[in-house]
Amino acid sequence: MPVPWFLLSLALGRSPMVLSLERLVGPQDTARCSPGLSCHLWDGDVLCLPGSIVSAPGPVLVPTRLQTELVLRCYQETDCDLCVRVAIHLAVHGHWEEPKGEEKFGRAADPELEESRNAFLQAQVVLSFQAYPTARCVLLEVQVPAALVQPGQSVGSVVFDCFEAALGAEVRIWSYTQPRYQKELNLTQHLPDCKGLEVQDSIQSCWALPWLNVSADGDDVHLVLDVSEDQRFGLSLYWNQVQGPTKPWWHRNLTGPQTITLNHTDLFPCLCIQFLFQVWPLEPDSVRTSICPFREDPRAHRNLWRAARLQLLPPRGWRLDAPCSLPAEATLCWQAPGGGPCQSLVPPLPPANVTVNKALELPLLNVHPNLCVQVSSWEKLQLQECLWVDSLGPLKDDMLLVETRDPHNNRSLCALEPSGCTPLLSRASTRAARLGEQLLQDLQSGQCLQLWDDDLRALWACPMDKYVHQRWALVWLACLLFVAVLFLLFLFRKDQVKAATRGRAALLLYSAEDSGFERLVSALASALCQLPLRVAVDLWSRRELSAQGPLAWFHAQRRQTLQEGGVVVLLFSPGAVVLCREWLQDGASTPAPQGPHDAFAASLSCVLPDFLQGRAPGRYVGAYFDGLLHSDAVPALFRSVPVFSLPSQLPGFLGTLQEPGDPRPGLLRERARLVSQALQPALDQLLKAPGDPGDPEDGTRDGT
């Protein structure tokens, strides 16, 4: 009884059974049909040329399903080969062309149409078979009365006996019609070896079947073949590929037990081993058996993906090169610049297994550098390549719009972003939502490139350069404003630093009574210059004073000092007190200058109005020297500003002269000590000088 192939496959699982096979006698190939069909097998093999798919002119017969069954082809009782029987199930594809109105109005039908419906449907069905090292194609002619079939109806099957194959081999079978009206059917099967079949007495290669053991030792893999000492055989290693001819890799003629060593990087799932045995020494013919021991080896599958190469072929082609077929799927995706995952697109590529070593066409209207092809296996990304990066340039910052249409031709648009597909004109806080109206206008005005289209969906790539330029213009403007603010702050800070470096301006005004007092004022001015103060005093500007006159010089110095935030220091002496009282008593009259360089007398016309009008605080400060004047001698009008006795009140005096918060108390005391050291010798000398106005016998110490 014939053993159905699917039962055989189940039997050869983890717990194989021993099965007997139907025997066919003789070497001839045959074909037979199910009832209602007639068939004929052409003599000899034909060329395997599928050709392109063409449109059916009307109803045609096409193959719809393949089934296989193992049988034995025997030449003698103990001389048989394993053979694959193939059953092709057929159906009607296409429709009759209906008349355009004759039968509708009761007229006679077209005689040609009636004749065609009474004729036979005929098909030329090609069976292609490949099993290393055999490749065959046979042609079967099949016909069925057209009146007995309906479109889409199954009409029966044709059985072909049979394709010979080696034990343990992997076989691939294709079926299609000539001309080809649809994609070819294909089937791949792994044949059992001698252990799974009751054929030891019928197939001679099973008599000398070697015992093969595969073992690993570090990076090496050992193939241990256990045969008799005098057994001669040929050993071939080859890549059993689905597409294209099988590629031999290694062949040796050997005798007796052998151990073949392979590196683990040489392993691939399709790496197979074929044994060629010379059973009878006097007969030249050999028998073959094959085994592919690495189909499920994880190392072999890792090596296969490392060896795989994904290529993109202009203008719209792609190709996956690999030593073996790959259980993988390919998809189109959109790669945005700046990194991130490549987002899968509609349309996906055909979901069937990827065809390796064959150029395939991408279903695109136009190409774009952001379009990429991904190859995945078991939902794990293995390979990715973006389209023609060498010819189309780098990735673009374009927005991909996905258009969806319903059966009523209503359409909706969304923009593909990292967060998903954002509907245009939505309120989402994404770039596509903010630019939704502009993108819609770009699409309507033809500025977007259509990448793909079918009845329900379309893909558009819209340039974002102008929006990016606008955004960068705003960014640049903001940067320029920021730089301008920084520059102004820098200038302001620079002025502050410069002012802090140069120190606060201080204008010293005093009454030039004698040379001793002038030396005391000069010592004070020199000591203040050692601090962060810029001191102006008429002692150091006698040339300008003589050229401009005391009043003009004072006005210029006072204006500059106050504009720079400085302070005017009034140094009171007995003579200065007398001048102030005279000015206050005389009212509008101005006292005459006491000398050609007496700026104090000239300044009273400007200084006193500031005090009388309340503008003096913060702009003036008073001082007198210990032992030369009593604090009560200073006129009350001038006490509206701080008045200090020097050097006893130097810390407070210096703190008033310098900027607020400048400096720390400890540093201020140190500066006061230094100024006091510079000032005390000149003050002592003035107080001890005979006939000095400050002598106690003079009665001017207290300003009286």
XYZ file of C-alpha atoms in Angstrom:
704
model
C 0.000 0.000 0.000
C 1.436 3.434 -0.848
C 2.553 5.483 2.131
C 1.321 9.113 2.019
C 4.171 11.546 2.414
C 2.612 13.443 5.311
C 2.317 10.151 7.247
C 5.928 9.409 6.401
C 6.975 12.820 7.679
C 5.146 12.190 10.948
C 6.710 8.759 11.216
C 10.198 10.142 10.807
C 9.956 12.561 13.709
C 11.603 12.015 17.038
C 10.352 8.431 17.245
C 10.804 7.061 13.694
C 8.943 3.950 12.579
C 10.099 1.393 10.012
C 7.853 1.690 6.938
C 7.516 -0.375 3.796
C 7.133 1.346 0.419
C 5.263 0.546 -2.787
C 7.460 -0.926 -5.523
C 7.443 0.242 -9.145
C 9.022 -2.077 -11.669
C 11.041 -0.719 -14.565
C 12.887 2.506 -15.309
C 10.143 4.277 -17.264
C 8.457 7.453 -16.003
C 4.658 7.388 -16.228
C 1.680 9.686 -15.669
C -1.952 8.926 -14.837
C -5.006 11.110 -14.259
C -8.076 11.118 -12.088
C -11.426 10.314 -13.790
C -12.666 13.020 -16.170
C -9.135 14.119 -17.143
C -6.880 12.937 -19.926
C -3.105 13.383 -19.693
C 0.060 12.661 -21.605
C 3.731 12.670 -20.491
C 6.201 14.049 -23.004
C 9.173 11.867 -23.799
C 12.400 13.022 -22.221
C 13.088 16.015 -20.021
C 12.461 19.642 -21.019
C 14.170 22.920 -20.203
C 13.104 24.547 -16.918
C 12.031 28.016 -18.097
C 9.099 29.394 -16.048
C 8.913 32.702 -17.937
C 6.854 35.701 -16.870
C 3.250 35.655 -15.685
C 0.745 36.486 -18.437
C -2.984 37.180 -18.344
C -5.255 34.233 -18.990
C -7.307 34.625 -22.240
C -10.236 32.863 -20.555
C -10.693 29.793 -18.340
C -7.429 27.818 -18.005
C -6.210 24.872 -15.969
C -3.635 25.721 -13.295
C -1.946 23.650 -10.540
C -3.250 24.447 -7.057
C -1.554 21.940 -4.752
C 1.353 19.477 -4.697
C 1.513 16.176 -2.820
C 4.412 13.743 -2.623
C 4.745 10.082 -1.784
C 7.805 7.834 -1.475
C 8.019 4.682 -3.575
C 10.742 2.274 -4.681
C 11.772 1.974 -8.310
C 13.166 -1.524 -8.681
C 15.212 -3.027 -11.473
C 15.605 -6.356 -9.696
C 14.308 -7.729 -6.417
C 17.279 -6.389 -4.464
C 18.216 -3.482 -6.750
C 15.882 -0.547 -6.007
C 16.185 3.222 -5.689
C 14.195 5.627 -3.585
C 11.760 7.570 -5.778
C 9.410 10.535 -5.197
C 5.888 10.317 -6.648
C 4.236 13.721 -7.238
C 0.491 14.422 -7.426
C -0.584 17.735 -8.974
C -4.087 18.976 -8.128
C -5.672 21.181 -10.824
C -8.446 23.783 -10.901
C -10.012 26.196 -13.395
C -8.688 29.745 -13.322
C -10.479 32.660 -15.088
C -13.981 33.187 -16.523
C -15.801 32.858 -19.822
C -16.439 36.139 -21.598
C -20.177 36.804 -21.363
C -22.049 38.149 -24.456
C -22.735 41.862 -24.403
C -26.483 41.685 -24.931
C -27.616 38.978 -27.323
C -28.777 36.471 -24.732
C -30.106 39.232 -22.530
C -32.616 40.179 -25.203
C -33.385 36.627 -26.247
C -31.184 36.510 -29.345
C -29.084 33.556 -30.411
C -25.724 33.094 -28.633
C -22.415 33.519 -30.425
C -21.595 30.232 -32.260
C -17.888 30.677 -31.491
C -18.665 31.029 -27.779
C -20.824 27.907 -27.850
C -18.058 26.043 -29.665
C -15.455 27.089 -27.099
C -17.696 25.968 -24.256
C -18.079 22.559 -25.869
C -14.322 22.228 -26.432
C -11.601 21.036 -24.029
C -9.572 23.059 -21.539
C -5.957 22.082 -22.086
C -2.827 22.862 -20.056
C 0.870 22.081 -20.306
C 2.035 21.486 -16.733
C 5.755 21.517 -15.902
C 7.196 19.604 -12.944
C 10.676 20.709 -11.867
C 12.697 18.530 -9.486
C 16.025 19.278 -7.800
C 18.042 17.075 -5.441
C 21.820 17.214 -5.421
C 23.260 16.355 -7.910
C 20.080 15.795 -9.971
C 17.903 18.447 -11.634
C 15.031 17.469 -13.948
C 11.976 19.025 -15.618
C 9.131 17.009 -17.172
C 6.106 18.189 -19.163
C 2.575 16.808 -18.822
C -0.311 17.695 -21.119
C -3.711 17.667 -19.389
C -7.181 18.342 -20.787
C -10.738 18.312 -19.520
C -14.085 18.970 -21.317
C -14.948 22.638 -20.807
C -18.643 21.876 -20.355
C -17.935 19.836 -17.212
C -16.121 22.552 -15.224
C -16.889 25.861 -13.586
C -14.453 28.741 -12.799
C -12.635 28.101 -9.517
C -13.705 24.451 -9.465
C -11.210 21.654 -8.747
C -11.136 19.235 -11.671
C -8.912 16.434 -10.345
C -5.229 15.554 -10.254
C -2.338 14.155 -12.275
C 0.162 11.717 -10.719
C 3.734 11.458 -11.984
C 5.962 8.424 -11.297
C 8.638 9.324 -10.366
C 11.827 11.308 -9.516
C 14.729 9.246 -8.198
C 16.597 10.707 -5.204
C 19.282 9.708 -2.732
C 18.499 8.611 0.788
C 18.656 11.525 3.242
C 18.617 14.107 0.447
C 16.684 17.377 0.446
C 14.423 17.651 -2.605
C 12.656 20.674 -4.066
C 9.732 20.495 -6.459
C 8.122 23.294 -8.496
C 5.041 23.207 -10.708
C 3.730 25.773 -13.201
C 2.051 25.964 -16.588
C 3.385 27.048 -19.961
C 2.542 29.850 -20.460
C 2.519 30.752 -16.753
C -0.717 32.298 -15.461
C 0.184 32.467 -11.760
C 3.082 32.077 -9.350
C 4.631 28.623 -9.409
C 3.899 26.132 -6.634
C 6.886 24.866 -4.664
C 7.533 22.171 -2.097
C 10.659 21.201 -0.135
C 11.066 17.824 1.585
C 13.845 16.017 3.447
C 13.984 12.335 2.539
C 14.605 9.706 5.227
C 17.656 7.481 5.374
C 17.915 3.707 5.629
C 17.048 3.707 9.338
C 13.500 4.937 8.789
C 12.467 2.629 5.946
C 12.144 -1.107 5.469
C 14.504 -1.021 2.514
C 17.733 -2.545 3.796
C 17.276 -5.578 1.568
C 16.184 -3.553 -1.487
C 18.539 -0.553 -1.715
C 22.141 -1.589 -2.105
C 23.589 1.617 -0.637
C 22.017 0.632 2.697
C 24.194 -2.483 2.781
C 27.317 -0.394 3.210
C 25.717 2.579 4.961
C 28.280 4.285 7.170
C 27.505 5.281 10.699
C 28.076 9.032 10.941
C 28.706 10.689 14.294
C 29.109 14.474 14.664
C 31.089 15.697 17.688
C 32.470 19.070 18.779
C 35.898 19.824 20.239
C 36.305 23.543 20.949
C 36.139 25.380 17.641
C 36.430 22.132 15.669
C 33.652 19.810 14.538
C 34.515 16.155 13.825
C 32.643 13.980 11.327
C 33.401 10.390 12.342
C 32.535 7.813 9.614
C 32.418 4.194 10.743
C 32.725 1.851 7.702
C 34.528 -1.407 7.054
C 38.274 -1.318 6.525
C 38.174 -2.160 2.803
C 35.095 -0.082 1.895
C 35.868 2.451 -0.813
C 33.641 5.504 -1.104
C 33.539 9.088 -2.245
C 32.687 11.831 0.259
C 31.316 15.214 -0.889
C 30.388 18.264 1.143
C 28.035 20.659 -0.633
C 25.621 23.535 -0.012
C 22.122 22.378 -0.782
C 20.483 25.582 -2.029
C 16.841 26.240 -2.817
C 17.572 28.613 -5.688
C 20.249 28.006 -8.275
C 22.479 24.977 -8.762
C 23.848 23.133 -5.776
C 27.403 24.244 -4.986
C 29.993 21.490 -4.329
C 32.480 22.532 -1.673
C 34.752 19.576 -0.935
C 35.243 16.064 -2.378
C 37.560 13.181 -1.535
C 37.821 9.484 -2.519
C 38.413 7.544 0.705
C 38.756 4.017 2.046
C 37.879 2.660 5.483
C 36.934 4.572 8.676
C 37.562 8.307 8.517
C 37.412 11.407 10.730
C 36.837 14.691 8.892
C 37.531 17.892 10.865
C 35.665 21.131 10.120
C 35.946 24.536 11.750
C 32.744 25.731 13.435
C 32.693 28.730 11.061
C 32.256 26.302 8.121
C 28.896 25.093 9.389
C 25.690 26.146 7.617
C 22.173 24.707 7.858
C 22.342 23.649 4.199
C 25.770 21.990 4.473
C 25.149 18.379 3.443
C 27.276 15.242 3.173
C 26.912 12.802 0.288
C 28.443 9.321 0.183
C 29.155 7.581 -3.128
C 29.663 3.849 -2.642
C 31.037 1.375 -5.154
C 29.085 -1.660 -4.067
C 30.532 -4.178 -6.535
C 34.209 -3.786 -7.458
C 33.616 -4.924 -11.016
C 30.769 -2.494 -11.653
C 31.557 1.172 -12.378
C 28.197 2.507 -11.151
C 27.936 3.918 -7.649
C 25.017 4.434 -5.295
C 24.510 7.656 -3.381
C 23.096 8.633 -0.021
C 22.999 12.111 1.522
C 22.564 13.621 4.947
C 22.334 17.236 6.159
C 23.239 17.070 9.882
C 23.400 20.817 10.641
C 19.848 21.917 9.787
C 19.001 22.643 13.433
C 22.490 23.558 14.666
C 22.450 27.057 16.326
C 26.062 27.678 15.269
C 25.158 26.977 11.652
C 22.276 29.461 11.757
C 24.498 32.157 13.337
C 27.110 31.604 10.624
C 24.421 31.853 7.956
C 23.299 35.316 9.122
C 26.905 36.490 9.401
C 27.495 35.444 5.797
C 24.262 36.980 4.483
C 24.556 40.250 2.527
C 21.707 42.609 1.679
C 22.176 44.661 -1.505
C 20.032 47.388 -3.016
C 20.093 47.505 -6.797
C 19.145 50.699 -8.681
C 16.637 51.755 -9.652
C 14.208 49.739 -7.461
C 15.730 46.301 -6.946
C 17.127 44.435 -3.953
C 18.911 41.163 -3.441
C 19.800 38.982 -0.471
C 22.898 36.835 -0.947
C 23.435 33.856 1.359
C 24.860 30.337 1.097
C 21.474 28.835 2.099
C 17.814 29.700 2.023
C 16.766 31.910 4.942
C 13.616 31.576 7.058
C 13.118 35.332 7.033
C 10.758 38.106 6.006
C 11.614 41.447 4.394
C 9.825 44.740 5.001
C 10.123 48.344 3.891
C 10.765 50.941 6.588
C 11.341 54.691 6.931
C 14.596 55.831 8.563
C 14.463 59.390 9.889
C 17.762 61.287 10.229
C 19.297 61.513 13.656
C 19.075 57.826 14.544
C 16.177 55.976 16.107
C 14.484 52.788 14.911
C 13.442 52.364 11.286
C 9.627 52.471 11.194
C 7.843 49.735 9.242
C 5.739 50.832 6.289
C 2.780 49.797 4.256
C 3.228 48.183 1.809
C 5.157 45.290 3.310
C 7.110 43.143 0.933
C 5.523 39.747 0.156
C 5.308 37.854 3.452
C 6.612 34.590 2.001
C 10.122 33.474 2.823
C 12.829 35.648 1.321
C 14.247 34.343 -1.941
C 18.036 34.416 -1.678
C 20.534 35.016 -4.467
C 17.879 36.499 -6.719
C 17.192 40.114 -7.677
C 13.724 41.234 -6.569
C 11.703 44.364 -7.339
C 10.470 46.835 -4.736
C 6.820 47.951 -5.168
C 7.676 51.662 -5.365
C 6.751 54.479 -7.736
C 9.767 56.605 -6.753
C 12.818 56.053 -4.591
C 13.944 58.044 -1.568
C 17.140 57.846 0.539
C 15.117 57.383 3.759
C 13.491 54.170 2.473
C 15.204 51.071 3.823
C 14.803 47.299 3.563
C 14.802 45.212 6.735
C 15.265 41.460 6.881
C 14.001 39.799 10.064
C 13.918 36.233 11.352
C 11.578 35.158 14.130
C 10.724 38.833 14.784
C 14.408 39.669 15.292
C 16.017 42.237 13.006
C 19.008 40.698 11.217
C 19.868 43.030 8.302
C 18.988 46.548 7.238
C 20.092 48.603 4.239
C 18.868 52.029 3.147
C 18.151 52.706 -0.492
C 21.052 53.587 -2.748
C 22.766 55.849 -0.224
C 25.681 56.285 -2.627
C 23.513 57.603 -5.469
C 20.731 59.415 -3.580
C 22.873 61.002 -0.895
C 22.373 61.128 2.886
C 19.096 60.865 4.754
C 16.712 63.807 4.308
C 14.618 65.582 6.921
C 11.422 64.888 4.959
C 8.037 64.142 6.476
C 6.388 60.897 5.347
C 2.620 61.221 4.914
C 0.441 58.089 4.943
C -2.788 58.477 2.978
C -5.668 56.070 3.666
C -8.769 55.818 1.475
C -12.072 54.107 2.184
C -14.357 52.519 -0.472
C -16.228 55.833 -0.808
C -12.980 57.627 -1.738
C -12.858 59.528 1.553
C -9.253 59.955 2.556
C -7.357 60.693 5.745
C -3.736 61.753 6.193
C -1.281 61.213 9.006
C 2.430 61.947 9.337
C 4.843 59.222 10.396
C 6.756 60.343 13.492
C 8.730 58.460 16.188
C 5.628 58.505 18.427
C 3.421 57.011 15.689
C 1.313 58.283 12.800
C 0.039 61.744 13.808
C -3.166 62.911 12.055
C -2.738 66.205 10.254
C -4.682 69.164 11.677
C -4.667 67.522 15.107
C -3.924 69.260 18.395
C -0.976 67.052 19.270
C 2.217 68.764 20.382
C 4.372 67.334 17.584
C 6.084 68.921 14.622
C 3.665 67.348 12.140
C 0.632 68.644 14.053
C 2.085 72.176 14.245
C 2.792 72.172 10.505
C -0.335 70.230 9.523
C -1.934 72.965 7.399
C 1.326 73.758 5.592
C 1.968 70.068 4.847
C -1.551 69.683 3.502
C -1.015 72.688 1.223
C 2.315 71.243 0.043
C 0.598 67.950 -0.810
C -2.214 69.665 -2.705
C 0.221 71.906 -4.621
C 2.320 68.944 -5.818
C 5.416 69.630 -3.722
C 5.422 66.121 -2.209
C 6.883 63.020 -3.895
C 4.610 59.979 -4.190
C 6.485 56.824 -3.213
C 3.759 54.184 -3.423
C 0.072 53.890 -4.271
C -2.720 51.348 -4.453
C -6.507 51.480 -4.215
C -6.603 52.043 -0.456
C -3.294 53.610 0.564
C -0.499 55.883 -0.627
C 2.825 57.186 0.707
C 4.125 60.732 0.181
C 7.460 62.305 1.130
C 7.145 66.061 1.781
C 10.316 68.220 2.012
C 10.780 70.042 5.307
C 13.749 72.189 4.255
C 11.884 75.481 4.187
C 10.334 74.857 7.601
C 13.691 73.839 8.973
C 15.185 77.046 7.538
C 12.434 79.089 9.165
C 13.021 77.362 12.435
C 16.749 77.864 12.210
C 16.202 81.522 11.293
C 14.279 81.962 14.536
C 16.954 80.046 16.384
C 19.657 82.223 14.856
C 17.705 85.364 15.711
C 17.315 84.181 19.288
C 21.021 83.365 19.384
C 21.913 86.810 18.039
C 19.700 88.466 20.640
C 21.246 86.316 23.309
C 24.756 87.204 22.104
C 23.805 90.889 22.029
C 22.528 90.709 25.596
C 25.673 88.878 26.637
C 27.753 91.531 24.882
C 25.912 94.342 26.656
C 26.286 92.531 29.956
C 29.934 92.056 29.158
C 30.373 95.739 28.428
C 28.468 96.653 31.571
C 30.505 94.213 33.589
C 33.646 95.433 31.919
C 32.780 98.978 32.884
C 32.123 97.810 36.399
C 35.372 95.898 36.493
C 37.164 98.830 34.926
C 35.597 101.176 37.423
C 36.424 98.786 40.217
C 39.979 98.515 38.906
C 40.354 102.280 38.521
C 38.519 102.948 41.776
C 35.925 105.538 42.690
C 36.669 109.192 41.829
C 37.310 111.557 44.740
C 37.777 115.357 44.401
C 39.573 116.949 47.395
C 38.739 120.609 48.152
C 40.656 122.518 50.809
C 41.708 126.076 51.656
C 45.385 126.625 50.882
C 46.439 128.241 54.207
C 50.162 127.501 54.243
C 52.722 125.039 52.947
C 52.432 122.753 55.980
C 48.718 122.209 55.427
C 49.310 121.606 51.731
C 51.867 118.919 52.621
C 49.261 117.325 54.908
C 46.662 117.348 52.085
C 49.221 115.943 49.639
C 50.039 113.101 52.061
C 46.320 112.288 52.359
C 45.804 112.372 48.593
C 48.842 110.145 47.977
C 47.687 107.624 50.579
C 44.182 107.497 49.068
C 45.664 106.831 45.612
C 47.169 103.600 46.966
C 43.631 102.413 47.505
C 41.143 101.773 44.671
C 40.416 105.526 44.472
C 41.093 108.081 41.753
C 41.982 111.294 43.523
C 41.843 114.790 41.992
C 43.374 117.722 43.912
C 44.508 121.157 42.775
C 48.036 120.516 44.101
C 48.561 118.119 41.183
C 46.863 120.290 38.554
C 48.457 123.737 39.007
C 49.106 124.143 35.280
C 45.458 123.461 34.334
C 44.345 125.601 37.271
C 46.422 128.558 36.074
C 45.241 128.099 32.463
C 41.546 127.676 33.215
C 41.160 129.605 36.444
C 40.045 128.154 39.781
C 36.296 128.401 39.106
C 36.399 126.771 35.651
C 38.758 124.034 36.843
C 36.527 123.217 39.804
C 33.376 123.125 37.669
C 34.997 120.679 35.224
C 36.364 118.419 37.969
C 33.121 118.468 39.981
C 30.983 117.602 36.939
C 33.252 114.713 35.900
C 33.502 113.329 39.435
C 29.756 113.336 40.043
C 28.952 111.917 36.559
C 31.245 108.965 37.306
C 29.514 108.349 40.651
C 32.375 109.804 42.642
C 32.389 111.966 45.755
C 33.608 115.523 46.610
C 35.625 115.663 49.846
C 35.537 118.970 51.772
C 38.635 119.245 53.988
C 37.799 121.757 56.698
C 40.539 123.886 58.262
C 40.313 127.092 60.322
C 40.703 129.145 57.150
C 38.044 127.102 55.288
C 35.596 127.556 58.158
C 36.148 131.339 58.041
C 35.490 131.428 54.271
C 32.277 129.412 54.654
C 30.944 131.687 57.381
C 31.749 134.792 55.338
C 29.924 133.335 52.323
C 26.890 132.452 54.462
C 26.829 135.912 56.102
C 27.246 137.841 52.833
C 24.524 135.781 51.075
C 24.690 136.269 47.340
C 28.128 137.928 47.342
C 31.020 135.607 46.675
C 34.174 135.934 48.806
C 37.264 136.814 46.894
C 39.776 134.026 46.287
C 42.599 133.939 48.836
C 45.242 133.048 46.268
C 45.774 132.379 42.587
C 45.279 128.635 43.114
C 42.641 128.630 45.888
C 39.974 126.374 44.353
C 38.099 126.133 47.660
C 37.133 129.804 47.702
C 36.126 129.563 44.007
C 34.019 126.427 44.606
C 31.806 127.814 47.333
C 29.456 129.348 44.767
C 28.622 125.790 43.553
C 29.098 123.757 46.716
C 26.915 125.768 49.066
C 23.811 125.727 46.771
C 23.973 121.891 46.742
C 23.838 121.900 50.543
C 21.167 124.572 50.718
C 18.969 122.693 48.210
C 19.497 119.249 49.792
C 21.473 117.723 46.909
C 24.641 117.123 48.935
C 23.960 113.718 50.624
C 25.662 110.919 48.718
C 27.755 113.382 46.703
C 29.764 115.141 49.409
C 31.635 114.073 52.512
C 33.415 116.295 55.087
C 36.658 115.793 57.013
C 38.996 117.659 59.341
C 42.279 116.740 60.995
C 42.728 115.849 64.650
C 44.288 118.685 66.597
C 43.609 121.347 63.936
C 39.864 121.775 64.340
C 37.104 120.774 66.695
C 34.009 119.049 65.327
C 31.785 121.846 66.570
C 33.698 124.341 64.416
C 32.270 122.789 61.203
C 29.279 124.952 60.126
C 25.935 123.251 60.771
C 24.969 123.458 57.077
C 27.737 120.998 56.146
C 26.753 118.474 58.813
C 23.984 117.202 56.523
C 26.669 114.889 55.122
C 29.043 112.642 57.070
C 31.958 114.571 58.638
C 34.964 112.560 59.881
C 37.965 113.401 62.026
C 41.247 112.175 60.582
C 43.049 109.951 61.279
C 40.945 108.820 64.284
C 37.845 108.069 62.126
C 39.658 106.775 59.035
C 37.746 103.424 58.755
C 34.415 105.217 58.488
C 35.877 107.829 56.133
C 37.341 105.203 53.779
C 34.155 103.150 53.884
C 32.168 106.213 52.748
C 34.565 106.953 49.912
C 34.537 103.465 48.403
C 31.738 101.586 46.577
C 28.995 99.966 48.685
C 29.968 96.481 49.795
C 33.612 97.210 48.990
C 35.661 95.984 50.855
C 35.401 93.516 53.756
C 35.698 94.963 57.281
C 39.080 93.392 57.958
C 40.501 94.761 54.704
C 39.025 98.204 55.458
C 40.802 98.347 58.838
C 44.068 97.378 57.178
C 43.697 100.174 54.609
C 42.859 102.662 57.367
C 46.066 101.650 59.168
C 48.151 102.233 56.036
C 46.580 105.646 55.372
C 47.095 106.598 59.016
C 50.785 105.647 58.806
C 51.183 107.861 55.730
C 49.191 110.743 57.224
C 50.465 110.911 60.821
C 54.025 112.209 60.167
C 52.765 115.187 58.131
C 50.099 115.933 60.764
C 52.634 115.752 63.610
C 55.013 118.046 61.787
C 52.226 120.586 61.170
C 51.129 120.554 64.801
C 54.679 121.069 66.120
C 55.660 123.838 63.692
C 56.233 127.203 65.552
C 53.851 129.966 64.608
C 51.607 127.445 62.996
C 47.999 128.421 62.733
C 47.208 125.249 64.554
C 49.419 126.156 67.537
C 47.380 126.196 70.759
C 48.628 129.640 71.602
C 47.147 130.901 68.341
C 43.657 130.014 69.467
C 42.751 128.456 66.116
C 42.764 124.771 67.166
C 39.115 124.924 68.014
C 38.344 127.130 65.090
C 37.670 130.170 67.252
